[in-house]
GROMACS .gro file of C-alpha atoms in nm:
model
  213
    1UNK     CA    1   0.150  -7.485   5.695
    2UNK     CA    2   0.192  -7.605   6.059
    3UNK     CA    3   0.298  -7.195   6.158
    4UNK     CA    4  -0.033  -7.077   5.982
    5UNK     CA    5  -0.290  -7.357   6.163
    6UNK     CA    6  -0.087  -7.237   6.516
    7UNK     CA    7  -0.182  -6.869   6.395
    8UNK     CA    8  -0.533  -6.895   6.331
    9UNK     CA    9  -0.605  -7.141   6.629
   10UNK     CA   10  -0.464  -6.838   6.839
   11UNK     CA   11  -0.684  -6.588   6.711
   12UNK     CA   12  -0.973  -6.790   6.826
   13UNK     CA   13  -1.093  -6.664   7.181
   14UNK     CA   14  -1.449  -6.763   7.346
   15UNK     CA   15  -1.667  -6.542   7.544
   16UNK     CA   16  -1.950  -6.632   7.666
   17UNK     CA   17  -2.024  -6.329   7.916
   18UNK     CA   18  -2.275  -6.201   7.699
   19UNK     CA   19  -2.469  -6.454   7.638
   20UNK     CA   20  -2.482  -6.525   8.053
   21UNK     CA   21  -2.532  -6.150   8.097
   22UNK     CA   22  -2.824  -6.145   7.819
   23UNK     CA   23  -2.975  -6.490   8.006
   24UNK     CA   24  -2.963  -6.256   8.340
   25UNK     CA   25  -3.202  -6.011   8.228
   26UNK     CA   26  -3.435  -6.222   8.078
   27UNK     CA   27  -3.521  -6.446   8.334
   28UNK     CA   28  -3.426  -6.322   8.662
   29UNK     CA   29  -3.645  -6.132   8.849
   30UNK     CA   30  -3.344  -5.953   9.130
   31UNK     CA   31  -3.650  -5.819   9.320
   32UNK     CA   32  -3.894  -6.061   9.411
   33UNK     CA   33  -4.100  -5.894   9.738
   34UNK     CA   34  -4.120  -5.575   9.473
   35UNK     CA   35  -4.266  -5.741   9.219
   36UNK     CA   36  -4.488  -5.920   9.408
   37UNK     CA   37  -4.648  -5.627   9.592
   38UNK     CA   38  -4.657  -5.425   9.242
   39UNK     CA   39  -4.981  -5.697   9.136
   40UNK     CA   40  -5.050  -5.813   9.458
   41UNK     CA   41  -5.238  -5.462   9.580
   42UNK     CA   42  -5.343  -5.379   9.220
   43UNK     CA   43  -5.493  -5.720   9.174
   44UNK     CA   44  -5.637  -5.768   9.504
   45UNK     CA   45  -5.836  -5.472   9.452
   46UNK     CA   46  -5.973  -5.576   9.120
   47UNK     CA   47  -6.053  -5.934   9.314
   48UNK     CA   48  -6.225  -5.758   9.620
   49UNK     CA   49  -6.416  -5.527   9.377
   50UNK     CA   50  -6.509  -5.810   9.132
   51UNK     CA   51  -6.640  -6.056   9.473
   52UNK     CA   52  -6.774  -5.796   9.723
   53UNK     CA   53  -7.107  -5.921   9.645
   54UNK     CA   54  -7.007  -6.285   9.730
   55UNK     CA   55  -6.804  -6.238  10.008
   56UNK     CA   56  -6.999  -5.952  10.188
   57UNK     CA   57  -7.347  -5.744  10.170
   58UNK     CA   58  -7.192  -5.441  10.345
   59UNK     CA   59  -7.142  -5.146  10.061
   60UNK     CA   60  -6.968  -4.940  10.290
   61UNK     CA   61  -6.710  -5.225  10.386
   62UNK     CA   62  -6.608  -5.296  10.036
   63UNK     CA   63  -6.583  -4.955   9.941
   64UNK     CA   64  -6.325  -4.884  10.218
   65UNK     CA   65  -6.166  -5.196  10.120
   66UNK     CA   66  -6.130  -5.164   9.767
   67UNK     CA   67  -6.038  -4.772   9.840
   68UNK     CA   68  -5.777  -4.897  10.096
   69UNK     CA   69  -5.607  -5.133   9.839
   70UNK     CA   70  -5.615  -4.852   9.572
   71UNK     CA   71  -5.446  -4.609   9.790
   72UNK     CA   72  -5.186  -4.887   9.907
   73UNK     CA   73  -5.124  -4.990   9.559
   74UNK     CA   74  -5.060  -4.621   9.396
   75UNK     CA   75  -4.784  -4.577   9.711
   76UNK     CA   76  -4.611  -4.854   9.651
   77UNK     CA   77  -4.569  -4.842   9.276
   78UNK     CA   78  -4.515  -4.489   9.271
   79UNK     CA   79  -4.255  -4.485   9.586
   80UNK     CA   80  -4.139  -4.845   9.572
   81UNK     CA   81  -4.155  -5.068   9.272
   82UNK     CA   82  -4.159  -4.866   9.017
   83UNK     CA   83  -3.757  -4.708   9.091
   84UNK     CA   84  -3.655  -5.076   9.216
   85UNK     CA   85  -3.754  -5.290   8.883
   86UNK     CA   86  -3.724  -5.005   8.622
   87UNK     CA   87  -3.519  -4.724   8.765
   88UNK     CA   88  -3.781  -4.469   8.696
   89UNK     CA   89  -3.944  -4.192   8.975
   90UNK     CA   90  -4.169  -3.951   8.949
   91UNK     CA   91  -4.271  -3.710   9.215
   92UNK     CA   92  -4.364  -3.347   9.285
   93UNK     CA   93  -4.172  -3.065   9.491
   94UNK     CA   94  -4.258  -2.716   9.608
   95UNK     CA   95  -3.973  -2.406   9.510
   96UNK     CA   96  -3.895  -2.163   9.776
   97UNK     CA   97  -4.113  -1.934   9.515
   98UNK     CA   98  -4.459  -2.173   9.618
   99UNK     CA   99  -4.461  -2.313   9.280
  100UNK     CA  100  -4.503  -2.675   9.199
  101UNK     CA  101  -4.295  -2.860   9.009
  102UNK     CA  102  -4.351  -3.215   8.888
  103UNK     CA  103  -4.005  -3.382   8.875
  104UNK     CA  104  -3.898  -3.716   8.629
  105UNK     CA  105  -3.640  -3.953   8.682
  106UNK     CA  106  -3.499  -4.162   8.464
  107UNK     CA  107  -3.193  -4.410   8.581
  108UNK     CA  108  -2.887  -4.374   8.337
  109UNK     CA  109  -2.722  -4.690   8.198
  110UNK     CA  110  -2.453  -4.769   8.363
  111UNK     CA  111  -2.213  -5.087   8.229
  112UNK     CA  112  -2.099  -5.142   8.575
  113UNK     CA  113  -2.418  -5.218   8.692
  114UNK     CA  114  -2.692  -5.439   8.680
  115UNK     CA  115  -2.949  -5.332   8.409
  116UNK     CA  116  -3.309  -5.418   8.523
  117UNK     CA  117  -3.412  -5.753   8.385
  118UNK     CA  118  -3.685  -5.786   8.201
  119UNK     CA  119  -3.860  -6.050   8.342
  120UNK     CA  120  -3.918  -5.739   8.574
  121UNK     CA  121  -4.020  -5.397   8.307
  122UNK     CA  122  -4.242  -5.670   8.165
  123UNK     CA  123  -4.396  -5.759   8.461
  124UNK     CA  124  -4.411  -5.372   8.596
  125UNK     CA  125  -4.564  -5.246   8.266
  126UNK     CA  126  -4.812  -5.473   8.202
  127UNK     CA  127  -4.932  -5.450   8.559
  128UNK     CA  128  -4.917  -5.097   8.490
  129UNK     CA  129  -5.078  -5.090   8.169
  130UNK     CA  130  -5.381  -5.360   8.179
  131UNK     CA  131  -5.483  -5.295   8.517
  132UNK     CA  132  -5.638  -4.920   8.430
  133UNK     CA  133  -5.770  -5.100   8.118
  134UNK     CA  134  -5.963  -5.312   8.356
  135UNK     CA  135  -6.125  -5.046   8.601
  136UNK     CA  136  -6.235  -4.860   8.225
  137UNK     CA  137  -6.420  -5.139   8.156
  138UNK     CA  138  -6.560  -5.178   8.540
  139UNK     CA  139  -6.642  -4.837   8.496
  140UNK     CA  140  -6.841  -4.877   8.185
  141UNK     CA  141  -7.044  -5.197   8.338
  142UNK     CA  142  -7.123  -5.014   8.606
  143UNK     CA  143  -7.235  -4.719   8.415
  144UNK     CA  144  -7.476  -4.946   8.156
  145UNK     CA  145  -7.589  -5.179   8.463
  146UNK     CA  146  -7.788  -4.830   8.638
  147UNK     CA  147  -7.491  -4.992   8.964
  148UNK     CA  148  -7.446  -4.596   9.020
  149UNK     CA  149  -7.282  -4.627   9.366
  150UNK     CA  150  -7.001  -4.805   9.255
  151UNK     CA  151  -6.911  -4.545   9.017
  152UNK     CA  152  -6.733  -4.332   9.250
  153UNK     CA  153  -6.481  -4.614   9.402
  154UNK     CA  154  -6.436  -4.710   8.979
  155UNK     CA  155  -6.377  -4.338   8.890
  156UNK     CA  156  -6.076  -4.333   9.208
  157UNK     CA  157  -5.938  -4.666   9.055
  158UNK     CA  158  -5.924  -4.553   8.723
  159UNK     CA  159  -5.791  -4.201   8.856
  160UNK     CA  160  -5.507  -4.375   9.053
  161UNK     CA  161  -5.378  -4.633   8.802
  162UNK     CA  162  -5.405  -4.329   8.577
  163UNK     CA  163  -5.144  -4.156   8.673
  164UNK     CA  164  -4.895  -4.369   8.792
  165UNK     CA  165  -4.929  -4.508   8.444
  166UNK     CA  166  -4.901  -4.109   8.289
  167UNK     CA  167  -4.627  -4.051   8.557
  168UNK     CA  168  -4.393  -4.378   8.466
  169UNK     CA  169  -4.470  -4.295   8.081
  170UNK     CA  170  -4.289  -3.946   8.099
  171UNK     CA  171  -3.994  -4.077   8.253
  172UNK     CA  172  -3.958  -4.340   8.019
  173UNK     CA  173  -4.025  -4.052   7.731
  174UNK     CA  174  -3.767  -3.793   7.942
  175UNK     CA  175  -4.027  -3.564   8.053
  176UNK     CA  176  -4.240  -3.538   7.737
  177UNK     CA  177  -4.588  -3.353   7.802
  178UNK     CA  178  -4.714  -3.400   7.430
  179UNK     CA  179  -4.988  -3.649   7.469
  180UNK     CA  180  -4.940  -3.781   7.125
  181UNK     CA  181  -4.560  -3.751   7.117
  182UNK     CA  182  -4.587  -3.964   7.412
  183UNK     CA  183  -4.794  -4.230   7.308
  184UNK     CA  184  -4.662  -4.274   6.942
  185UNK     CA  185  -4.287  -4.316   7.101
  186UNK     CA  186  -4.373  -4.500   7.386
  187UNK     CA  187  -4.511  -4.733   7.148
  188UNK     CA  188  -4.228  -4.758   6.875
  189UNK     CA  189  -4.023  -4.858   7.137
  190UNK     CA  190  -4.262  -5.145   7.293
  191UNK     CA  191  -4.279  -5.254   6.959
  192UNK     CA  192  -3.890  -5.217   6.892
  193UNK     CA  193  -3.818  -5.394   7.264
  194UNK     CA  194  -4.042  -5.667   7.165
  195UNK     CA  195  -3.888  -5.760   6.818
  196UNK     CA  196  -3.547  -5.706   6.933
  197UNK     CA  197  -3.484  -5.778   7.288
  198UNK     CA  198  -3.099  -5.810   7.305
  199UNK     CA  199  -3.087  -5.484   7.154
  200UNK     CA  200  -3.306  -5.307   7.390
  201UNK     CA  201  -3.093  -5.183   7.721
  202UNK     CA  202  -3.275  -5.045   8.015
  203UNK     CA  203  -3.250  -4.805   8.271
  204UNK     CA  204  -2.949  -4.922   8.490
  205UNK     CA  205  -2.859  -4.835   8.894
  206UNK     CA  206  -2.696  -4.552   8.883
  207UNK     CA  207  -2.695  -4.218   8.768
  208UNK     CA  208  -3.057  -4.006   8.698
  209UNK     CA  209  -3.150  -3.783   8.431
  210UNK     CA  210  -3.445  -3.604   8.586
  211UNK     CA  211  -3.691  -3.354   8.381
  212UNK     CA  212  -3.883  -3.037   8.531
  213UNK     CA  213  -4.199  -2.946   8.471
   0.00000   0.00000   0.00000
């Protein structure tokens, strides 16, 4: 009786990496200047468009200021933030034939690194994803208000946001150009990310699959 209670009390082991690992990428956000410049342009843009007619009566001024964040903002998440907080690239590149090829990167998982966390792909995708949402509707204001002038600084935002947005989505969906294959499994897996987080493992440091186009 005594040999059987020493048995089973030695079979019983506790681990609690897991559950530290899973708190990790939840919460922590391992690159905090990153994140904040991935809103800070896109918002401050949206801001400076929203308020040019409070803070100045200059057209021109806003325009180049609004334009100036736009450009900013579509560097920076498509050079910076977006390979840093979800291990995803996208870029283009000229063959020795003078053809262009867009290129998609996609981070492998790697269990000896750090996975993204994702207090960060949540962050990065909805900044990513409501953002163009809000220059559609600036662009539909402007369009019903008769404000014609400001259509061509909405049309740039929208353009921008656009397709960093279309560029991130393909290396998420490894290089998919089918509009509607894209959309349909980019959204089973929000949905499947959402409902089961702890299942859900994301693009990790090292290692790329990249896709040609």
């Amino acid at each position: 009786m005594k040999q059987a209670l020493v048995d089973d009390t030695e079979d019983v082991s506790l681990d609690f990496g897991n559950e530290e690992e899973l708190a990790f990428r939840k919460a922590k956000i391992r690159h905090p200047v990153a994140t904040f410049f991935h809103l800070f342009f896109r918002v401050s843009a949206i801001v400076t468009y929203v308020g040019c007619d409070w803070f100045s009566k200059s057209f021109v001024g806003c325009f180049v200021t609004v334009l100036l964040l736009l450009s900013f903002d579509f560097w920076s998440v498509k050079n910076v933030t977006g390979r840093l907080m979800v291990g995803l690239r996208w870029w283009n590149q000229i063959d020795e034939d003078g053809k262009s090829h867009w290129i998609f990167e996609a981070r492998k998982v790697s269990p000896d690194m750090v996975a993204a966390t994702e207090a960060e792909a949540r962050v990065f995708w909805l900044g990513l994803i409501i953002c163009p949402m809000i220059w559609i509707v600036f662009f539909f204001s402007s369009l019903f208000s008769l404000k014609l002038k400001w259509l061509a600084l909405v049309i740039a935002g929208i353009s921008l946001q656009a397709a960093n947005l279309y560029g991130y989505v393909l290396c998420k969906m490894g290089g998919e150009s089918d509009v509607s294959k894209i959309t349909a499994s980019f959204l089973s897996q929000t949905v499947f990310q959402t409902a089961c987080p702890s299942d859900f493992q994301k693009p990790g440091l090292e290692g790329l699959e990249i896709h040609k186009h």
